[in-house]
Amino acid sequence: MAQDLGRGEALFEACKSCHSLDPAKQGMAGPHLAGLKGRVVGAAEGFDYSPAFKAARAKRVIWDETRLNAYLVDPDAMFKGGWMSPQGLDDEADRAAVTAFLMRGR
């Protein structure tokens, strides 16, 4: 598990151009991902989400390991019209590592 977290953290470096792990950091291309586990989809304060994410928020859809992994396979398939780029992580082991890193308890 610790190895997955380290690998996930290293892979997450590529995501930092759009996402932060600091909820106070606003104005990025993507929402902050701090405390993602158990958070309502589309609910990070201060981010202007796409309509698909706003609809998920209204339905109280929750981020968990399964949902995040599926999202990272094909973000647009899960939330049409989302703005995430690049579109998905093809490597299953990379997805698992990033998912483990973002879903770790804090």
mmCIF file of C-alpha atoms in Angstrom:
data_model
loop_
_atom_site.group_PDB
_atom_site.id
_atom_site.type_symbol
_atom_site.label_atom_id
_atom_site.label_comp_id
_atom_site.label_asym_id
_atom_site.label_seq_id
_atom_site.Cartn_x
_atom_site.Cartn_y
_atom_site.Cartn_z
ATOM 1 C CA MET A 1 0.000 0.000 0.000
ATOM 2 C CA ALA A 2 2.774 2.470 0.896
ATOM 3 C CA GLN A 3 4.380 1.705 -2.464
ATOM 4 C CA ASP A 4 1.100 2.499 -4.255
ATOM 5 C CA LEU A 5 0.797 5.770 -2.346
ATOM 6 C CA GLY A 6 4.335 6.787 -3.283
ATOM 7 C CA ARG A 7 3.769 5.845 -6.901
ATOM 8 C CA GLY A 8 0.412 7.626 -6.905
ATOM 9 C CA GLU A 9 1.979 10.749 -5.441
ATOM 10 C CA ALA A 10 4.681 10.689 -8.134
ATOM 11 C CA LEU A 11 2.075 10.230 -10.881
ATOM 12 C CA PHE A 12 -0.039 13.028 -9.386
ATOM 13 C CA GLU A 13 2.791 15.476 -10.141
ATOM 14 C CA ALA A 14 1.473 15.611 -13.726
ATOM 15 C CA CYS A 15 -1.954 16.592 -12.376
ATOM 16 C CA LYS A 16 -0.635 19.548 -10.381
ATOM 17 C CA SER A 17 -0.733 21.834 -13.396
ATOM 18 C CA CYS A 18 -4.531 21.860 -12.947
ATOM 19 C CA HIS A 19 -5.237 20.477 -9.444
ATOM 20 C CA SER A 20 -4.003 21.220 -5.945
ATOM 21 C CA LEU A 21 -4.191 19.263 -2.714
ATOM 22 C CA ASP A 22 -4.598 22.556 -0.849
ATOM 23 C CA PRO A 23 -8.244 23.635 -0.500
ATOM 24 C CA ALA A 24 -7.142 27.254 -0.081
ATOM 25 C CA LYS A 25 -5.499 27.323 -3.509
ATOM 26 C CA GLN A 26 -8.105 28.796 -5.852
ATOM 27 C CA GLY A 27 -8.102 29.828 -9.503
ATOM 28 C CA MET A 28 -6.633 26.666 -10.998
ATOM 29 C CA ALA A 29 -7.983 24.955 -14.120
ATOM 30 C CA GLY A 30 -9.360 22.100 -11.985
ATOM 31 C CA PRO A 31 -10.808 21.886 -8.471
ATOM 32 C CA HIS A 32 -8.686 21.094 -5.431
ATOM 33 C CA LEU A 33 -8.592 17.392 -4.627
ATOM 34 C CA ALA A 34 -7.963 17.600 -0.890
ATOM 35 C CA GLY A 35 -10.293 15.371 1.102
ATOM 36 C CA LEU A 36 -11.701 13.796 -2.047
ATOM 37 C CA LYS A 37 -12.717 10.515 -0.390
ATOM 38 C CA GLY A 38 -16.363 10.752 0.618
ATOM 39 C CA ARG A 39 -16.806 14.227 -0.844
ATOM 40 C CA VAL A 40 -19.837 15.032 -2.964
ATOM 41 C CA VAL A 41 -18.902 15.223 -6.650
ATOM 42 C CA GLY A 42 -18.674 18.824 -7.846
ATOM 43 C CA ALA A 43 -18.627 20.276 -4.348
ATOM 44 C CA ALA A 44 -15.163 21.833 -3.914
ATOM 45 C CA GLU A 45 -15.663 25.431 -2.810
ATOM 46 C CA GLY A 46 -14.648 28.127 -5.265
ATOM 47 C CA PHE A 47 -14.631 26.090 -8.480
ATOM 48 C CA ASP A 48 -17.011 26.636 -11.409
ATOM 49 C CA TYR A 49 -17.992 23.097 -12.399
ATOM 50 C CA SER A 50 -19.433 21.921 -15.711
ATOM 51 C CA PRO A 51 -23.185 21.213 -15.873
ATOM 52 C CA ALA A 52 -22.574 17.442 -15.594
ATOM 53 C CA PHE A 53 -20.698 17.888 -12.321
ATOM 54 C CA LYS A 54 -23.363 20.272 -11.030
ATOM 55 C CA ALA A 55 -26.020 17.640 -11.803
ATOM 56 C CA ALA A 56 -23.999 15.000 -9.913
ATOM 57 C CA ARG A 57 -23.689 17.397 -6.972
ATOM 58 C CA ALA A 58 -27.465 17.930 -6.955
ATOM 59 C CA LYS A 59 -27.920 14.136 -6.768
ATOM 60 C CA ARG A 60 -25.359 13.950 -3.914
ATOM 61 C CA VAL A 61 -23.086 11.541 -5.829
ATOM 62 C CA ILE A 62 -20.049 10.711 -3.656
ATOM 63 C CA TRP A 63 -16.414 10.175 -4.650
ATOM 64 C CA ASP A 64 -15.155 6.740 -3.639
ATOM 65 C CA GLU A 65 -12.431 4.425 -4.948
ATOM 66 C CA THR A 66 -14.665 2.734 -7.516
ATOM 67 C CA ARG A 67 -16.083 5.986 -8.891
ATOM 68 C CA LEU A 68 -12.681 7.710 -9.082
ATOM 69 C CA ASN A 69 -11.086 4.731 -10.832
ATOM 70 C CA ALA A 70 -13.928 4.633 -13.386
ATOM 71 C CA TYR A 71 -13.663 8.393 -13.878
ATOM 72 C CA LEU A 72 -9.933 8.147 -14.533
ATOM 73 C CA VAL A 73 -10.575 5.525 -17.252
ATOM 74 C CA ASP A 74 -12.758 7.924 -19.275
ATOM 75 C CA PRO A 75 -13.748 11.187 -17.567
ATOM 76 C CA ASP A 76 -16.107 12.295 -20.329
ATOM 77 C CA ALA A 77 -18.027 9.011 -20.282
ATOM 78 C CA MET A 78 -18.872 9.545 -16.616
ATOM 79 C CA PHE A 79 -19.504 13.296 -16.702
ATOM 80 C CA LYS A 80 -20.280 14.437 -20.247
ATOM 81 C CA GLY A 81 -18.948 17.860 -21.083
ATOM 82 C CA GLY A 82 -16.353 17.857 -18.332
ATOM 83 C CA TRP A 83 -13.194 19.812 -18.907
ATOM 84 C CA MET A 84 -10.501 17.400 -17.714
ATOM 85 C CA SER A 85 -7.466 16.940 -19.903
ATOM 86 C CA PRO A 86 -5.800 14.595 -20.625
ATOM 87 C CA GLN A 87 -8.691 12.242 -21.084
ATOM 88 C CA GLY A 88 -8.081 9.368 -18.715
ATOM 89 C CA LEU A 89 -5.264 7.174 -17.469
ATOM 90 C CA ASP A 90 -4.908 4.125 -19.694
ATOM 91 C CA ASP A 91 -2.618 2.074 -17.448
ATOM 92 C CA GLU A 92 -4.583 0.134 -14.820
ATOM 93 C CA ALA A 93 -1.698 0.128 -12.319
ATOM 94 C CA ASP A 94 -1.261 3.905 -12.720
ATOM 95 C CA ARG A 95 -4.986 4.450 -12.114
ATOM 96 C CA ALA A 96 -4.897 2.246 -9.029
ATOM 97 C CA ALA A 97 -1.906 4.142 -7.652
ATOM 98 C CA VAL A 98 -3.415 7.589 -8.275
ATOM 99 C CA THR A 99 -6.741 6.416 -6.845
ATOM 100 C CA ALA A 100 -5.035 5.057 -3.708
ATOM 101 C CA PHE A 101 -3.128 8.331 -3.294
ATOM 102 C CA LEU A 102 -6.197 10.553 -3.674
ATOM 103 C CA MET A 103 -8.441 8.305 -1.567
ATOM 104 C CA ARG A 104 -6.046 7.909 1.361
ATOM 105 C CA GLY A 105 -7.431 8.982 4.695
ATOM 106 C CA ARG A 106 -6.559 12.476 5.857
#
